[in-house]
XYZ file of C-alpha atoms in Angstrom:
317
model
C 19.954 -27.077 2.621
C 19.962 -23.570 2.805
C 19.003 -23.320 -1.100
C 16.536 -25.601 -0.379
C 14.896 -23.413 1.888
C 14.664 -20.763 0.064
C 13.204 -22.637 -2.808
C 10.720 -23.705 -0.879
C 9.779 -20.422 0.499
C 9.607 -18.981 -2.986
C 7.295 -21.777 -3.896
C 5.104 -21.348 -1.032
C 4.531 -17.486 -1.997
C 3.672 -18.456 -5.397
C 1.006 -20.745 -4.392
C 2.622 -24.045 -5.936
C 3.800 -25.708 -2.737
C 1.887 -26.157 0.238
C 4.226 -24.601 3.430
C 5.551 -27.634 5.706
C 5.785 -27.525 9.365
C 8.842 -29.251 9.728
C 12.160 -28.643 7.640
C 15.342 -30.366 9.176
C 14.202 -31.685 12.159
C 12.894 -28.403 13.563
C 9.478 -26.490 13.688
C 9.340 -23.678 11.314
C 7.698 -20.457 11.960
C 4.372 -20.687 9.651
C 3.282 -17.059 8.327
C -0.088 -16.710 6.500
C -0.350 -13.371 4.535
C -3.401 -12.575 3.171
C -3.088 -9.469 0.529
C -5.749 -7.649 -0.527
C -4.562 -8.057 -4.458
C -1.156 -8.802 -6.130
C -2.355 -7.034 -9.247
C -0.326 -3.981 -8.217
C 2.938 -2.990 -8.158
C 2.992 -1.635 -4.721
C 1.676 -4.986 -3.373
C 4.352 -6.916 -5.358
C 7.015 -4.781 -4.038
C 5.431 -5.748 -0.553
C 5.130 -9.453 -1.153
C 8.845 -9.816 -2.848
C 10.329 -8.190 0.982
C 8.040 -10.342 2.636
C 9.212 -13.714 0.572
C 12.527 -12.394 1.115
C 12.528 -11.825 5.005
C 11.029 -15.146 5.139
C 13.623 -17.100 3.204
C 16.478 -14.799 5.347
C 14.639 -16.177 8.397
C 13.625 -19.442 7.908
C 10.262 -19.479 7.679
C 7.543 -20.686 5.965
C 4.802 -17.813 4.351
C 1.449 -18.531 2.813
C 0.971 -16.010 0.441
C -2.775 -15.458 -0.897
C -4.306 -12.936 -2.967
C -7.895 -11.496 -2.057
C -8.692 -10.556 -5.487
C -9.981 -7.166 -4.081
C -13.064 -9.254 -2.807
C -13.574 -8.897 1.371
C -15.292 -11.939 1.245
C -12.590 -14.025 -0.266
C -9.995 -12.707 2.184
C -11.743 -13.999 5.068
C -12.236 -17.051 3.258
C -8.018 -16.978 3.275
C -7.856 -15.940 6.614
C -10.074 -18.793 7.688
C -8.128 -21.227 5.474
C -5.007 -20.279 7.659
C -6.719 -20.939 10.654
C -7.385 -24.174 9.465
C -3.718 -25.128 8.644
C -3.000 -23.808 11.983
C -0.451 -21.112 11.112
C 1.540 -19.369 14.048
C 0.431 -16.001 12.447
C -2.000 -14.492 10.549
C -0.377 -11.259 8.520
C -3.198 -9.193 6.961
C -3.036 -6.348 4.626
C -6.843 -5.357 4.505
C -9.363 -4.950 1.815
C -11.978 -3.608 4.447
C -11.048 -2.468 7.681
C -14.479 -2.897 9.184
C -15.982 -6.255 7.028
C -12.830 -8.194 8.130
C -13.546 -8.056 11.661
C -15.455 -11.154 12.757
C -12.924 -12.881 11.046
C -10.271 -11.813 13.502
C -12.431 -12.549 16.071
C -12.679 -16.119 14.942
C -8.870 -16.208 14.135
C -7.739 -15.010 17.581
C -10.557 -17.508 19.298
C -8.850 -20.337 17.791
C -5.304 -19.252 19.186
C -3.909 -17.101 16.221
C -1.743 -14.042 16.571
C -2.609 -11.129 14.299
C -0.111 -9.078 12.213
C -1.148 -6.510 10.499
C 0.581 -4.288 7.610
C 0.195 -1.014 5.654
C -3.523 -0.862 6.198
C -4.624 -0.236 9.526
C -8.218 -2.178 11.674
C -8.346 0.286 14.430
C -11.746 -1.092 16.256
C -9.814 -4.812 16.375
C -8.191 -3.101 19.512
C -5.688 -5.412 21.342
C -6.681 -8.640 19.059
C -4.228 -7.330 16.562
C -0.878 -7.933 17.961
C 1.537 -5.404 15.924
C 1.229 -2.913 12.936
C 3.807 -1.964 10.552
C 2.772 0.668 8.195
C 2.811 4.863 7.734
C 0.966 7.478 9.163
C -0.971 7.701 6.143
C -2.864 10.480 7.556
C 0.621 12.601 8.012
C 2.022 11.298 4.584
C -0.927 12.796 2.804
C -0.754 15.563 4.195
C 2.631 16.333 4.057
C 2.029 15.701 0.131
C -0.785 17.992 0.101
C 1.217 20.534 1.416
C 4.204 20.136 -1.344
C 1.230 20.535 -4.371
C -0.203 23.563 -2.521
C 3.395 25.442 -2.283
C 4.139 24.465 -5.733
C 0.695 25.592 -7.439
C 0.478 29.063 -5.200
C 4.685 29.711 -6.268
C 2.706 29.209 -9.746
C -0.082 31.636 -9.353
C -2.231 28.515 -9.663
C -5.197 26.825 -7.450
C -7.589 24.535 -9.054
C -7.235 20.939 -7.582
C -8.929 17.631 -7.823
C -8.526 14.849 -5.489
C -8.867 11.255 -6.752
C -9.245 8.975 -3.866
C -8.996 5.277 -3.215
C -10.814 2.154 -2.254
C -13.924 3.018 0.033
C -13.460 1.127 3.493
C -9.895 0.909 3.307
C -8.328 2.722 6.152
C -4.774 3.230 4.375
C -6.393 5.051 1.539
C -9.053 6.933 3.288
C -6.542 8.337 5.685
C -4.339 9.510 2.780
C -7.585 11.507 1.207
C -8.372 12.511 4.906
C -5.020 14.252 4.931
C -5.170 15.747 1.449
C -8.457 17.285 2.092
C -7.430 18.601 5.709
C -4.584 20.520 3.846
C -6.032 21.538 0.812
C -9.787 22.558 1.873
C -8.467 24.798 4.506
C -5.905 26.574 2.300
C -7.274 29.654 1.080
C -4.993 29.347 -1.909
C -6.302 26.228 -3.403
C -9.882 25.705 -4.761
C -10.517 21.715 -4.648
C -13.123 20.981 -7.669
C -14.255 17.978 -6.911
C -13.061 14.263 -4.965
C -13.730 11.367 -6.584
C -13.794 7.760 -4.993
C -12.057 5.212 -7.424
C -9.927 2.476 -6.580
C -6.450 1.050 -7.225
C -6.143 0.757 -10.856
C -4.765 2.943 -13.564
C -7.852 2.653 -15.612
C -10.144 4.023 -12.662
C -7.821 6.843 -12.661
C -7.939 7.413 -16.422
C -11.811 7.063 -16.204
C -12.343 9.499 -13.565
C -9.871 11.885 -15.040
C -11.530 12.005 -18.255
C -14.665 12.870 -16.801
C -13.200 15.720 -14.863
C -11.233 17.199 -17.915
C -14.307 17.125 -19.529
C -16.340 19.222 -16.812
C -13.603 21.492 -15.551
C -11.477 23.984 -18.134
C -9.440 24.935 -15.692
C -7.197 22.137 -13.632
C -3.934 22.701 -11.894
C -3.330 19.944 -9.808
C -4.833 16.078 -9.438
C -3.331 14.331 -6.274
C -4.373 10.417 -6.010
C -4.678 7.864 -3.410
C -1.899 5.917 -4.950
C 0.440 5.517 -7.968
C -1.527 3.550 -10.338
C -4.392 5.910 -10.345
C -2.036 8.976 -10.764
C -0.363 7.141 -13.692
C -3.974 6.537 -15.406
C -4.540 10.043 -14.888
C -1.914 11.255 -16.763
C -2.752 9.058 -19.672
C -5.811 11.044 -19.696
C -4.370 14.364 -19.450
C -1.759 13.392 -21.827
C -4.532 12.723 -24.308
C -5.920 15.711 -23.722
C -3.039 17.737 -25.031
C -3.197 19.454 -21.335
C -0.089 17.712 -19.737
C 2.407 20.858 -19.519
C -0.760 22.523 -17.386
C -1.719 19.973 -14.394
C 0.659 18.516 -11.816
C 0.104 15.096 -10.815
C 0.801 13.287 -7.770
C 0.266 9.772 -6.614
C 1.645 7.947 -3.679
C 3.712 4.926 -3.030
C 6.966 5.423 -4.704
C 6.477 2.422 -6.937
C 9.215 1.935 -9.905
C 6.541 2.774 -12.768
C 5.821 6.427 -10.643
C 9.200 7.084 -10.136
C 10.228 6.587 -13.728
C 7.421 9.233 -14.595
C 9.008 11.950 -12.200
C 12.093 11.135 -13.804
C 10.593 12.156 -17.053
C 8.757 14.909 -15.985
C 5.243 13.150 -16.515
C 4.509 13.219 -12.687
C 5.293 16.095 -10.075
C 5.428 13.720 -7.217
C 4.846 10.662 -5.104
C 5.092 9.605 -1.403
C 7.755 7.128 -1.111
C 6.245 4.641 0.936
C 9.227 1.777 0.707
C 6.847 -1.284 0.252
C 10.051 -3.955 -0.041
C 11.127 -2.628 2.949
C 7.707 -2.973 5.294
C 7.456 -6.446 3.629
C 10.348 -7.232 4.617
C 9.767 -6.198 8.661
C 6.411 -7.530 8.849
C 7.848 -10.808 8.274
C 10.267 -10.078 10.828
C 7.714 -9.101 13.192
C 5.471 -12.568 12.611
C 8.650 -14.669 13.418
C 9.483 -12.713 16.495
C 5.520 -13.031 17.413
C 5.537 -16.652 16.665
C 8.745 -17.016 18.920
C 6.800 -15.354 21.832
C 9.727 -12.506 21.864
C 7.941 -8.780 22.484
C 6.763 -7.171 19.512
C 6.111 -3.086 19.123
C 2.405 -2.744 19.175
C 2.928 0.019 16.224
C 5.701 0.557 13.938
C 5.463 3.551 12.221
C 7.749 3.954 8.921
C 9.002 7.374 7.887
C 8.428 8.804 4.295
C 9.290 11.490 2.204
C 8.233 13.244 -0.809
C 9.962 12.437 -4.047
C 10.169 14.601 -6.951
C 12.328 15.805 -9.576
C 14.914 17.063 -6.865
C 15.551 13.549 -5.324
C 14.187 10.645 -7.760
C 17.492 9.637 -8.655
C 18.462 9.019 -5.061
C 15.481 7.136 -4.544
C 15.507 5.325 -7.672
C 19.095 4.226 -6.306
C 17.835 3.268 -2.670
C 15.127 1.008 -3.841
C 17.161 -0.568 -7.323
C 18.171 -4.051 -5.196
C 14.432 -4.617 -3.925
C 13.450 -6.503 -7.087
């Protein structure tokens, strides 16, 4: 029976099987998980952690892909309401655009939990949030970069920010700016909004390399943007001169740090975040008390601790 339950969760997560509210004669907790995308290594790790938690806890999870489209995310959440899930778990694409849909879901009796991206204006309509302090983590990474550049007698930095309107990446970029713009040893040459894809990071970095003869550091709102920037820098022949920082700690970024192509990232522990989010949803559905805010710890990963970080997450695929 346990193997059948795990298989059912896996099929539901892949969209191949409709979630069933009854299994083995007992009502199961049903969770609708709306992701902003599944076309990103970080989010894939979140999804894997969520699916593992659902299997371990005997819950049904329906995972939808918003495809980076706020309108589709709202439609997905409306579908969860129609299916009468117990809890709606949201990884918001746009923290403002989604507010009316949250209002409708709460009015229909849904419990709302958010993961990674906060929705501050939803107030008490969000029962619990699980994530990191993106602003503080951004500031932490910016201080690391500033110290490295100062030690090398360098100062010129580019900020490549993430998805406009997304609370998590906006907060990271604000943390970067707060530290770097107020540091007399650093010159921020430009800040550019991008998205979350490698090709977007590559395109922005191509432009920056043409505009600025001296770039010493690049700090990005996620690892995929940073990996794209690294590709552009490598093609330009300036790879030995520019430190590139990402954010999230996906496996490709960790490999790039180990090889020396990337300077640093933030270990965001996405698998653990997905697992904890589902644990919280199950507790909420069962009427158990849950914390209004769970802030996960992060750390800067560089060449000194990348091997330990890779080992820590080795079993999370």
